[in-house]
């Protein structure tokens, strides 16, 4: 599926820099997304014909992903919607490129400050999904992002459990020190 070629990250704007990690705020398993730019045209009549000119530009980002209340990304999105909080949003092309001006690897990316417009939980007999809609503040910007961790680019790595000796850790899988290396 084409959505696998993209990674979407949404971090609340008030998240401290030290806590703003892509792993925690990636919309995992994104099933679809869109980034729409709309020009509100102004109409005028010239000699019994319509003429158009450009007006205000509006951008909307919509995303659908599987629901998991344990993920920070979903909890942060719900909090931002309920409380009208801004988020920082990245749409990252997973294709690895050489960053301009160097030998480092990275990705082409689009960045925007957004206001969550809506978040809806859709449940049917097969799945539970979140649909989020975001309005872009002013405009989005194109740029490059350093290479994402392999755990994001290859989702199968995130689901891998490593061997743990008896008594080596405590707590759930998500909290065990032996599993979160």
PDB file of C-alpha atoms in Angstrom:
ATOM      1  CA  UNK A   1       0.000   0.000   0.000  1.00  0.00           C
ATOM      2  CA  UNK A   2       1.260   3.491  -0.789  1.00  0.00           C
ATOM      3  CA  UNK A   3       0.695   4.813   2.741  1.00  0.00           C
ATOM      4  CA  UNK A   4       3.624   2.597   3.841  1.00  0.00           C
ATOM      5  CA  UNK A   5       5.927   4.919   1.883  1.00  0.00           C
ATOM      6  CA  UNK A   6       5.108   7.755   4.276  1.00  0.00           C
ATOM      7  CA  UNK A   7       5.460   8.475   7.987  1.00  0.00           C
ATOM      8  CA  UNK A   8       3.319  11.027   9.780  1.00  0.00           C
ATOM      9  CA  UNK A   9       4.404  12.504  13.101  1.00  0.00           C
ATOM     10  CA  UNK A  10       2.256  14.815  15.230  1.00  0.00           C
ATOM     11  CA  UNK A  11       3.794  16.311  18.377  1.00  0.00           C
ATOM     12  CA  UNK A  12       1.867  18.689  20.641  1.00  0.00           C
ATOM     13  CA  UNK A  13       3.456  22.145  20.473  1.00  0.00           C
ATOM     14  CA  UNK A  14       3.807  22.271  24.270  1.00  0.00           C
ATOM     15  CA  UNK A  15       5.827  19.022  24.454  1.00  0.00           C
ATOM     16  CA  UNK A  16       9.314  19.718  25.897  1.00  0.00           C
ATOM     17  CA  UNK A  17      12.115  19.318  23.360  1.00  0.00           C
ATOM     18  CA  UNK A  18      13.657  16.405  25.291  1.00  0.00           C
ATOM     19  CA  UNK A  19      10.376  14.458  25.076  1.00  0.00           C
ATOM     20  CA  UNK A  20       9.610  15.197  21.420  1.00  0.00           C
ATOM     21  CA  UNK A  21      10.624  11.924  19.775  1.00  0.00           C
ATOM     22  CA  UNK A  22       9.292  10.609  16.491  1.00  0.00           C
ATOM     23  CA  UNK A  23       8.931   7.114  17.984  1.00  0.00           C
ATOM     24  CA  UNK A  24       6.464   8.342  20.598  1.00  0.00           C
ATOM     25  CA  UNK A  25       4.327  10.493  18.317  1.00  0.00           C
ATOM     26  CA  UNK A  26       4.286   8.667  14.979  1.00  0.00           C
ATOM     27  CA  UNK A  27       0.811   7.819  13.696  1.00  0.00           C
ATOM     28  CA  UNK A  28       1.658   4.143  13.377  1.00  0.00           C
ATOM     29  CA  UNK A  29       0.032   1.937  10.803  1.00  0.00           C
ATOM     30  CA  UNK A  30      -1.327   4.919   8.887  1.00  0.00           C
ATOM     31  CA  UNK A  31      -3.887   3.534   6.482  1.00  0.00           C
ATOM     32  CA  UNK A  32      -4.464   6.746   4.569  1.00  0.00           C
ATOM     33  CA  UNK A  33      -3.766  10.451   4.651  1.00  0.00           C
ATOM     34  CA  UNK A  34      -4.191  13.529   2.507  1.00  0.00           C
ATOM     35  CA  UNK A  35      -2.679  17.008   2.365  1.00  0.00           C
ATOM     36  CA  UNK A  36      -5.018  19.373   0.575  1.00  0.00           C
ATOM     37  CA  UNK A  37      -4.234  22.946  -0.479  1.00  0.00           C
ATOM     38  CA  UNK A  38      -7.278  24.976  -1.453  1.00  0.00           C
ATOM     39  CA  UNK A  39      -7.367  28.422  -3.037  1.00  0.00           C
ATOM     40  CA  UNK A  40     -10.588  30.306  -2.265  1.00  0.00           C
ATOM     41  CA  UNK A  41     -11.157  31.988  -5.628  1.00  0.00           C
ATOM     42  CA  UNK A  42     -12.688  35.439  -5.933  1.00  0.00           C
ATOM     43  CA  UNK A  43     -15.175  35.879  -8.777  1.00  0.00           C
ATOM     44  CA  UNK A  44     -15.888  38.998 -10.825  1.00  0.00           C
ATOM     45  CA  UNK A  45     -17.859  39.629 -13.993  1.00  0.00           C
ATOM     46  CA  UNK A  46     -16.022  41.152 -16.980  1.00  0.00           C
ATOM     47  CA  UNK A  47     -18.049  41.729 -20.160  1.00  0.00           C
ATOM     48  CA  UNK A  48     -20.696  39.100 -19.274  1.00  0.00           C
ATOM     49  CA  UNK A  49     -17.960  36.556 -18.542  1.00  0.00           C
ATOM     50  CA  UNK A  50     -16.636  35.295 -15.258  1.00  0.00           C
ATOM     51  CA  UNK A  51     -13.097  36.138 -14.291  1.00  0.00           C
ATOM     52  CA  UNK A  52     -11.319  34.564 -11.327  1.00  0.00           C
ATOM     53  CA  UNK A  53      -8.529  35.733  -9.101  1.00  0.00           C
ATOM     54  CA  UNK A  54      -6.736  34.040  -6.254  1.00  0.00           C
ATOM     55  CA  UNK A  55      -7.913  34.466  -2.710  1.00  0.00           C
ATOM     56  CA  UNK A  56      -6.929  33.088   0.674  1.00  0.00           C
ATOM     57  CA  UNK A  57      -5.136  29.731   0.653  1.00  0.00           C
ATOM     58  CA  UNK A  58      -6.116  27.033   3.142  1.00  0.00           C
ATOM     59  CA  UNK A  59      -4.379  23.722   3.849  1.00  0.00           C
ATOM     60  CA  UNK A  60      -5.912  20.676   5.504  1.00  0.00           C
ATOM     61  CA  UNK A  61      -4.167  17.469   6.535  1.00  0.00           C
ATOM     62  CA  UNK A  62      -6.350  14.406   7.165  1.00  0.00           C
ATOM     63  CA  UNK A  63      -5.115  11.083   8.487  1.00  0.00           C
ATOM     64  CA  UNK A  64      -6.644   7.692   9.316  1.00  0.00           C
ATOM     65  CA  UNK A  65      -4.808   5.186  11.513  1.00  0.00           C
ATOM     66  CA  UNK A  66      -5.574   2.202  13.790  1.00  0.00           C
ATOM     67  CA  UNK A  67      -6.776   3.092  17.287  1.00  0.00           C
ATOM     68  CA  UNK A  68      -4.605   2.204  20.274  1.00  0.00           C
ATOM     69  CA  UNK A  69      -5.245   4.214  23.441  1.00  0.00           C
ATOM     70  CA  UNK A  70      -1.850   3.151  24.796  1.00  0.00           C
ATOM     71  CA  UNK A  71      -0.017   5.175  22.126  1.00  0.00           C
ATOM     72  CA  UNK A  72       1.092   8.715  22.992  1.00  0.00           C
ATOM     73  CA  UNK A  73       0.186   9.938  19.494  1.00  0.00           C
ATOM     74  CA  UNK A  74      -3.498   9.124  19.937  1.00  0.00           C
ATOM     75  CA  UNK A  75      -3.711  10.468  23.484  1.00  0.00           C
ATOM     76  CA  UNK A  76      -1.960  13.693  22.404  1.00  0.00           C
ATOM     77  CA  UNK A  77      -4.295  14.111  19.429  1.00  0.00           C
ATOM     78  CA  UNK A  78      -7.387  13.704  21.604  1.00  0.00           C
ATOM     79  CA  UNK A  79      -6.024  16.179  24.162  1.00  0.00           C
ATOM     80  CA  UNK A  80      -5.174  18.707  21.425  1.00  0.00           C
ATOM     81  CA  UNK A  81      -8.672  18.413  19.916  1.00  0.00           C
ATOM     82  CA  UNK A  82     -10.476  18.729  23.240  1.00  0.00           C
ATOM     83  CA  UNK A  83      -8.383  21.683  24.366  1.00  0.00           C
ATOM     84  CA  UNK A  84      -7.699  23.511  21.081  1.00  0.00           C
ATOM     85  CA  UNK A  85      -3.934  22.989  21.318  1.00  0.00           C
ATOM     86  CA  UNK A  86      -1.517  23.460  18.440  1.00  0.00           C
ATOM     87  CA  UNK A  87       0.574  20.567  17.187  1.00  0.00           C
ATOM     88  CA  UNK A  88       3.710  20.320  15.084  1.00  0.00           C
ATOM     89  CA  UNK A  89       3.142  17.972  12.164  1.00  0.00           C
ATOM     90  CA  UNK A  90       5.559  16.287   9.751  1.00  0.00           C
ATOM     91  CA  UNK A  91       4.677  14.353   6.591  1.00  0.00           C
ATOM     92  CA  UNK A  92       7.838  12.388   5.834  1.00  0.00           C
ATOM     93  CA  UNK A  93       8.595  10.455   2.648  1.00  0.00           C
ATOM     94  CA  UNK A  94      10.253   7.211   3.815  1.00  0.00           C
ATOM     95  CA  UNK A  95      12.564   7.081   0.786  1.00  0.00           C
ATOM     96  CA  UNK A  96      16.099   7.612   2.096  1.00  0.00           C
ATOM     97  CA  UNK A  97      18.006  10.418   0.360  1.00  0.00           C
ATOM     98  CA  UNK A  98      21.369  12.114   0.817  1.00  0.00           C
ATOM     99  CA  UNK A  99      20.679  15.408   2.569  1.00  0.00           C
ATOM    100  CA  UNK A 100      21.648  18.529   0.655  1.00  0.00           C
ATOM    101  CA  UNK A 101      25.084  19.824   1.487  1.00  0.00           C
ATOM    102  CA  UNK A 102      26.441  16.626   2.976  1.00  0.00           C
ATOM    103  CA  UNK A 103      26.796  12.909   3.119  1.00  0.00           C
ATOM    104  CA  UNK A 104      24.190  12.326   5.840  1.00  0.00           C
ATOM    105  CA  UNK A 105      21.046  10.367   5.026  1.00  0.00           C
ATOM    106  CA  UNK A 106      17.545  11.665   5.542  1.00  0.00           C
ATOM    107  CA  UNK A 107      14.115  12.187   4.008  1.00  0.00           C
ATOM    108  CA  UNK A 108      12.133  14.814   2.150  1.00  0.00           C
ATOM    109  CA  UNK A 109       9.527  16.213   4.520  1.00  0.00           C
ATOM    110  CA  UNK A 110       6.702  18.704   4.860  1.00  0.00           C
ATOM    111  CA  UNK A 111       6.302  20.532   8.179  1.00  0.00           C
ATOM    112  CA  UNK A 112       3.406  22.571   9.545  1.00  0.00           C
ATOM    113  CA  UNK A 113       1.942  23.948  12.724  1.00  0.00           C
ATOM    114  CA  UNK A 114      -1.630  22.663  12.859  1.00  0.00           C
ATOM    115  CA  UNK A 115      -4.812  23.016  14.864  1.00  0.00           C
ATOM    116  CA  UNK A 116      -6.761  19.756  15.171  1.00  0.00           C
ATOM    117  CA  UNK A 117     -10.163  20.323  13.611  1.00  0.00           C
ATOM    118  CA  UNK A 118     -11.638  16.946  14.458  1.00  0.00           C
ATOM    119  CA  UNK A 119     -10.830  13.495  15.748  1.00  0.00           C
ATOM    120  CA  UNK A 120     -13.256  10.646  15.372  1.00  0.00           C
ATOM    121  CA  UNK A 121     -13.110   7.044  16.517  1.00  0.00           C
ATOM    122  CA  UNK A 122     -14.691   4.688  13.983  1.00  0.00           C
ATOM    123  CA  UNK A 123     -15.500   1.171  15.132  1.00  0.00           C
ATOM    124  CA  UNK A 124     -16.831  -1.655  12.996  1.00  0.00           C
ATOM    125  CA  UNK A 125     -16.840  -5.440  13.356  1.00  0.00           C
ATOM    126  CA  UNK A 126     -13.288  -5.691  11.975  1.00  0.00           C
ATOM    127  CA  UNK A 127     -11.332  -2.682  13.234  1.00  0.00           C
ATOM    128  CA  UNK A 128     -11.114   0.494  15.244  1.00  0.00           C
ATOM    129  CA  UNK A 129      -9.630   3.535  13.520  1.00  0.00           C
ATOM    130  CA  UNK A 130      -8.974   7.177  14.300  1.00  0.00           C
ATOM    131  CA  UNK A 131      -9.676   9.826  11.713  1.00  0.00           C
ATOM    132  CA  UNK A 132      -8.054  13.190  12.364  1.00  0.00           C
ATOM    133  CA  UNK A 133      -8.393  16.447  10.456  1.00  0.00           C
ATOM    134  CA  UNK A 134      -5.941  19.306  10.950  1.00  0.00           C
ATOM    135  CA  UNK A 135      -5.983  22.900   9.675  1.00  0.00           C
ATOM    136  CA  UNK A 136      -2.546  24.256   8.812  1.00  0.00           C
ATOM    137  CA  UNK A 137      -1.636  27.574  10.429  1.00  0.00           C
ATOM    138  CA  UNK A 138      -0.602  30.009   7.655  1.00  0.00           C
ATOM    139  CA  UNK A 139       1.359  27.569   5.441  1.00  0.00           C
ATOM    140  CA  UNK A 140       3.333  24.334   5.378  1.00  0.00           C
ATOM    141  CA  UNK A 141       7.055  24.279   4.574  1.00  0.00           C
ATOM    142  CA  UNK A 142       9.155  21.812   2.601  1.00  0.00           C
ATOM    143  CA  UNK A 143      12.465  20.591   4.007  1.00  0.00           C
ATOM    144  CA  UNK A 144      14.581  17.610   4.942  1.00  0.00           C
ATOM    145  CA  UNK A 145      14.475  15.483   8.056  1.00  0.00           C
ATOM    146  CA  UNK A 146      17.431  13.380   9.335  1.00  0.00           C
ATOM    147  CA  UNK A 147      17.038   9.637   8.763  1.00  0.00           C
ATOM    148  CA  UNK A 148      14.246   8.159  10.849  1.00  0.00           C
ATOM    149  CA  UNK A 149      15.089   5.290  13.220  1.00  0.00           C
ATOM    150  CA  UNK A 150      14.786   1.833  11.671  1.00  0.00           C
ATOM    151  CA  UNK A 151      12.022   0.994  14.166  1.00  0.00           C
ATOM    152  CA  UNK A 152       9.815   3.537  12.349  1.00  0.00           C
ATOM    153  CA  UNK A 153      10.872   2.702   8.786  1.00  0.00           C
ATOM    154  CA  UNK A 154      10.474  -1.048   9.350  1.00  0.00           C
ATOM    155  CA  UNK A 155       7.378  -1.589  11.564  1.00  0.00           C
ATOM    156  CA  UNK A 156       8.222  -5.284  11.981  1.00  0.00           C
ATOM    157  CA  UNK A 157      11.150  -4.239  14.213  1.00  0.00           C
ATOM    158  CA  UNK A 158       8.829  -2.425  16.612  1.00  0.00           C
ATOM    159  CA  UNK A 159       6.845  -5.593  17.239  1.00  0.00           C
ATOM    160  CA  UNK A 160       9.881  -7.808  17.921  1.00  0.00           C
ATOM    161  CA  UNK A 161      10.266  -9.158  21.449  1.00  0.00           C
ATOM    162  CA  UNK A 162      13.807 -10.019  22.522  1.00  0.00           C
ATOM    163  CA  UNK A 163      14.666 -12.888  24.852  1.00  0.00           C
ATOM    164  CA  UNK A 164      14.454 -11.970  28.522  1.00  0.00           C
ATOM    165  CA  UNK A 165      15.981 -14.042  31.337  1.00  0.00           C
ATOM    166  CA  UNK A 166      13.779 -14.952  34.312  1.00  0.00           C
ATOM    167  CA  UNK A 167      13.703 -12.099  36.806  1.00  0.00           C
ATOM    168  CA  UNK A 168      15.568  -9.681  34.513  1.00  0.00           C
ATOM    169  CA  UNK A 169      12.760  -7.098  34.348  1.00  0.00           C
ATOM    170  CA  UNK A 170       9.369  -6.175  35.706  1.00  0.00           C
ATOM    171  CA  UNK A 171       6.243  -4.531  34.321  1.00  0.00           C
ATOM    172  CA  UNK A 172       4.483  -4.752  30.975  1.00  0.00           C
ATOM    173  CA  UNK A 173       6.209  -5.172  27.607  1.00  0.00           C
ATOM    174  CA  UNK A 174       6.047  -1.416  27.040  1.00  0.00           C
ATOM    175  CA  UNK A 175       7.788  -0.714  30.377  1.00  0.00           C
ATOM    176  CA  UNK A 176      10.339  -3.555  30.593  1.00  0.00           C
ATOM    177  CA  UNK A 177      13.920  -2.281  30.437  1.00  0.00           C
ATOM    178  CA  UNK A 178      15.014  -5.439  28.625  1.00  0.00           C
ATOM    179  CA  UNK A 179      12.552  -4.783  25.774  1.00  0.00           C
ATOM    180  CA  UNK A 180      13.089  -1.072  25.263  1.00  0.00           C
ATOM    181  CA  UNK A 181      16.758  -0.893  24.356  1.00  0.00           C
TER     182      UNK A 181
END
